[in-house]
mmCIF file of C-alpha atoms in Angstrom:
data_model
loop_
_atom_site.group_PDB
_atom_site.id
_atom_site.type_symbol
_atom_site.label_atom_id
_atom_site.label_comp_id
_atom_site.label_asym_id
_atom_site.label_seq_id
_atom_site.Cartn_x
_atom_site.Cartn_y
_atom_site.Cartn_z
ATOM 1 C CA MET A 229 -4.744 8.845 -11.672
ATOM 2 C CA GLU A 230 -6.285 12.228 -12.371
ATOM 3 C CA ASN A 231 -9.854 12.033 -13.633
ATOM 4 C CA SER A 232 -10.744 13.784 -16.883
ATOM 5 C CA VAL A 233 -14.355 14.352 -15.887
ATOM 6 C CA GLY A 234 -15.273 16.387 -12.815
ATOM 7 C CA SER A 235 -18.985 15.619 -12.973
ATOM 8 C CA TYR A 236 -21.623 14.367 -15.360
ATOM 9 C CA SER A 237 -22.224 17.946 -16.561
ATOM 10 C CA ASP A 238 -18.546 18.525 -17.458
ATOM 11 C CA PHE A 239 -18.824 18.358 -21.246
ATOM 12 C CA GLN A 240 -15.189 19.290 -21.855
ATOM 13 C CA GLY A 241 -14.116 16.485 -19.531
ATOM 14 C CA LEU A 242 -16.382 14.042 -21.335
ATOM 15 C CA ALA A 243 -14.825 15.045 -24.656
ATOM 16 C CA ASN A 244 -11.358 14.508 -23.154
ATOM 17 C CA LEU A 245 -12.452 11.090 -21.896
ATOM 18 C CA ARG A 246 -13.677 10.155 -25.377
ATOM 19 C CA VAL A 247 -10.247 11.032 -26.828
ATOM 20 C CA LYS A 248 -8.549 9.085 -24.022
ATOM 21 C CA ALA A 249 -10.751 6.052 -24.771
ATOM 22 C CA GLN A 250 -9.658 6.073 -28.403
ATOM 23 C CA LYS A 251 -6.013 6.023 -27.329
ATOM 24 C CA ASP A 252 -6.186 3.728 -24.295
ATOM 25 C CA GLU A 253 -9.449 1.872 -23.639
ATOM 26 C CA VAL A 254 -8.267 0.294 -20.394
ATOM 27 C CA ALA A 255 -7.270 3.614 -18.780
ATOM 28 C CA ALA A 256 -10.578 5.154 -19.847
ATOM 29 C CA ALA A 257 -12.484 2.122 -18.538
ATOM 30 C CA LYS A 258 -10.728 2.475 -15.171
ATOM 31 C CA GLU A 259 -11.791 6.097 -14.963
ATOM 32 C CA VAL A 260 -15.371 5.383 -15.980
ATOM 33 C CA GLY A 261 -15.466 2.446 -13.571
ATOM 34 C CA GLN A 262 -14.251 4.602 -10.695
ATOM 35 C CA GLN A 263 -16.810 7.287 -11.478
ATOM 36 C CA PHE A 264 -19.642 4.772 -11.675
ATOM 37 C CA GLU A 265 -18.437 3.070 -8.504
ATOM 38 C CA ALA A 266 -18.346 6.434 -6.685
ATOM 39 C CA PHE A 267 -21.885 7.189 -7.881
ATOM 40 C CA PHE A 268 -23.093 3.731 -6.807
ATOM 41 C CA ILE A 269 -21.469 3.996 -3.360
ATOM 42 C CA HIS A 270 -22.921 7.492 -2.912
ATOM 43 C CA GLU A 271 -26.407 6.199 -3.692
ATOM 44 C CA MET A 272 -25.937 3.404 -1.139
ATOM 45 C CA LEU A 273 -24.833 5.888 1.519
ATOM 46 C CA LYS A 274 -27.781 8.157 0.688
ATOM 47 C CA SER A 275 -30.162 5.210 1.055
ATOM 48 C CA MET A 276 -28.612 4.255 4.382
ATOM 49 C CA ARG A 277 -29.041 7.813 5.676
ATOM 50 C CA ALA A 278 -32.666 7.846 4.523
ATOM 51 C CA ALA A 279 -33.293 4.530 6.264
ATOM 52 C CA THR A 280 -32.021 5.921 9.567
ATOM 53 C CA ASN A 281 -33.973 9.217 9.409
ATOM 54 C CA SER A 282 -36.669 7.849 11.691
ATOM 55 C CA ILE A 283 -34.185 7.376 14.548
ATOM 56 C CA LYS A 284 -32.324 10.637 13.907
ATOM 57 C CA SER A 285 -32.537 13.276 16.623
ATOM 58 C CA ASP A 286 -34.333 16.509 15.745
ATOM 59 C CA MET A 287 -31.715 18.353 17.781
ATOM 60 C CA TRP A 288 -29.257 18.363 14.874
ATOM 61 C CA ASP A 289 -31.796 18.616 12.065
ATOM 62 C CA SER A 290 -31.097 21.532 9.721
ATOM 63 C CA SER A 291 -30.495 22.181 6.052
ATOM 64 C CA ALA A 292 -26.824 22.875 6.840
ATOM 65 C CA THR A 293 -26.456 19.428 8.405
ATOM 66 C CA GLU A 294 -28.122 17.800 5.415
ATOM 67 C CA THR A 295 -25.801 19.669 3.044
ATOM 68 C CA TYR A 296 -22.772 18.641 5.083
ATOM 69 C CA ASP A 297 -23.923 15.000 5.149
ATOM 70 C CA GLN A 298 -24.408 15.019 1.375
ATOM 71 C CA MET A 299 -20.974 16.560 0.740
ATOM 72 C CA PHE A 300 -19.366 14.122 3.170
ATOM 73 C CA ASP A 301 -21.038 11.148 1.499
ATOM 74 C CA GLU A 302 -19.904 12.327 -1.960
ATOM 75 C CA GLU A 303 -16.293 12.684 -0.817
ATOM 76 C CA LEU A 304 -16.379 9.369 1.045
ATOM 77 C CA ALA A 305 -17.759 7.611 -2.024
ATOM 78 C CA ALA A 306 -15.108 9.165 -4.282
ATOM 79 C CA SER A 307 -12.359 8.242 -1.850
ATOM 80 C CA MET A 308 -13.604 4.657 -1.558
ATOM 81 C CA ALA A 309 -13.858 4.301 -5.344
ATOM 82 C CA LYS A 310 -10.328 5.640 -5.870
ATOM 83 C CA GLY A 311 -9.012 3.184 -3.313
ATOM 84 C CA GLN A 312 -9.828 -0.493 -3.462
ATOM 85 C CA GLY A 313 -13.507 0.155 -4.131
ATOM 86 C CA ILE A 314 -16.122 -2.586 -4.176
ATOM 87 C CA GLY A 315 -14.994 -4.311 -7.363
ATOM 88 C CA ILE A 316 -17.044 -2.613 -10.069
ATOM 89 C CA THR A 317 -14.014 -0.953 -11.664
ATOM 90 C CA GLN A 318 -12.042 -4.195 -11.647
ATOM 91 C CA TRP A 319 -14.978 -6.052 -13.195
ATOM 92 C CA LEU A 320 -15.454 -3.437 -15.913
ATOM 93 C CA VAL A 321 -11.774 -3.469 -16.879
ATOM 94 C CA SER A 322 -11.651 -7.273 -16.905
ATOM 95 C CA GLN A 323 -14.686 -7.361 -19.200
ATOM 96 C CA LEU A 324 -13.004 -4.944 -21.573
ATOM 97 C CA GLU A 325 -9.744 -6.911 -21.581
ATOM 98 C CA ASP A 326 -11.536 -10.231 -22.158
ATOM 99 C CA ARG A 327 -14.067 -9.469 -24.872
ATOM 100 C CA GLY A 328 -14.262 -13.020 -26.185
ATOM 101 C CA GLY A 329 -14.879 -14.476 -22.749
ATOM 102 C CA SER A 330 -11.943 -16.848 -23.056
ATOM 103 C CA LYS A 331 -10.547 -16.125 -19.599
ATOM 104 C CA GLN A 332 -12.127 -17.812 -16.649
ATOM 105 C CA LEU A 333 -13.410 -15.830 -13.721
ATOM 106 C CA ASN A 334 -11.098 -15.623 -10.749
ATOM 107 C CA LYS A 335 -11.645 -18.626 -8.578
ATOM 108 C CA GLY A 336 -12.586 -17.726 -5.046
ATOM 109 C CA THR A 337 -14.944 -14.915 -5.992
ATOM 110 C CA GLY A 338 -18.648 -14.564 -5.593
ATOM 111 C CA LEU A 339 -20.842 -17.637 -5.549
ATOM 112 C CA THR A 340 -17.969 -20.084 -6.059
ATOM 113 C CA GLU A 341 -16.236 -18.921 -2.882
ATOM 114 C CA TYR A 342 -19.489 -19.011 -0.926
ATOM 115 C CA LEU A 343 -20.289 -22.541 -2.053
ATOM 116 C CA GLN A 344 -16.783 -23.778 -1.283
ATOM 117 C CA SER A 345 -16.767 -22.228 2.179
ATOM 118 C CA SER A 346 -20.230 -23.618 3.011
ATOM 119 C CA GLN A 347 -19.188 -27.134 1.943
ATOM 120 C CA LYS A 348 -16.097 -27.041 4.189
ATOM 121 C CA GLN A 349 -18.185 -26.444 7.298
#
């Protein structure tokens, strides 16, 4: 699936996404979900890098390395979101498809799975 929006400052892409949402809400929700998931994963990776700065060697410390790390994290996050992701896209689409809340959540997810597995032990 080709994304309509390249970045949050791509106003033409946002307009295209708005038109796409009027035609097919689910496809637009998948795209928005993937973009949000990529942003969320990128922020997690950025936080993990910041948490490990204290143990980072000064030997490789430069602005070029920081730029490379940031670009790598952005591409990794986008790649992860386009693949299986961490479930945000799937959740967003399922919420859109089930507006009345009549469907039950998938059994074996989240807290239910944890409680069942802890009771078996």
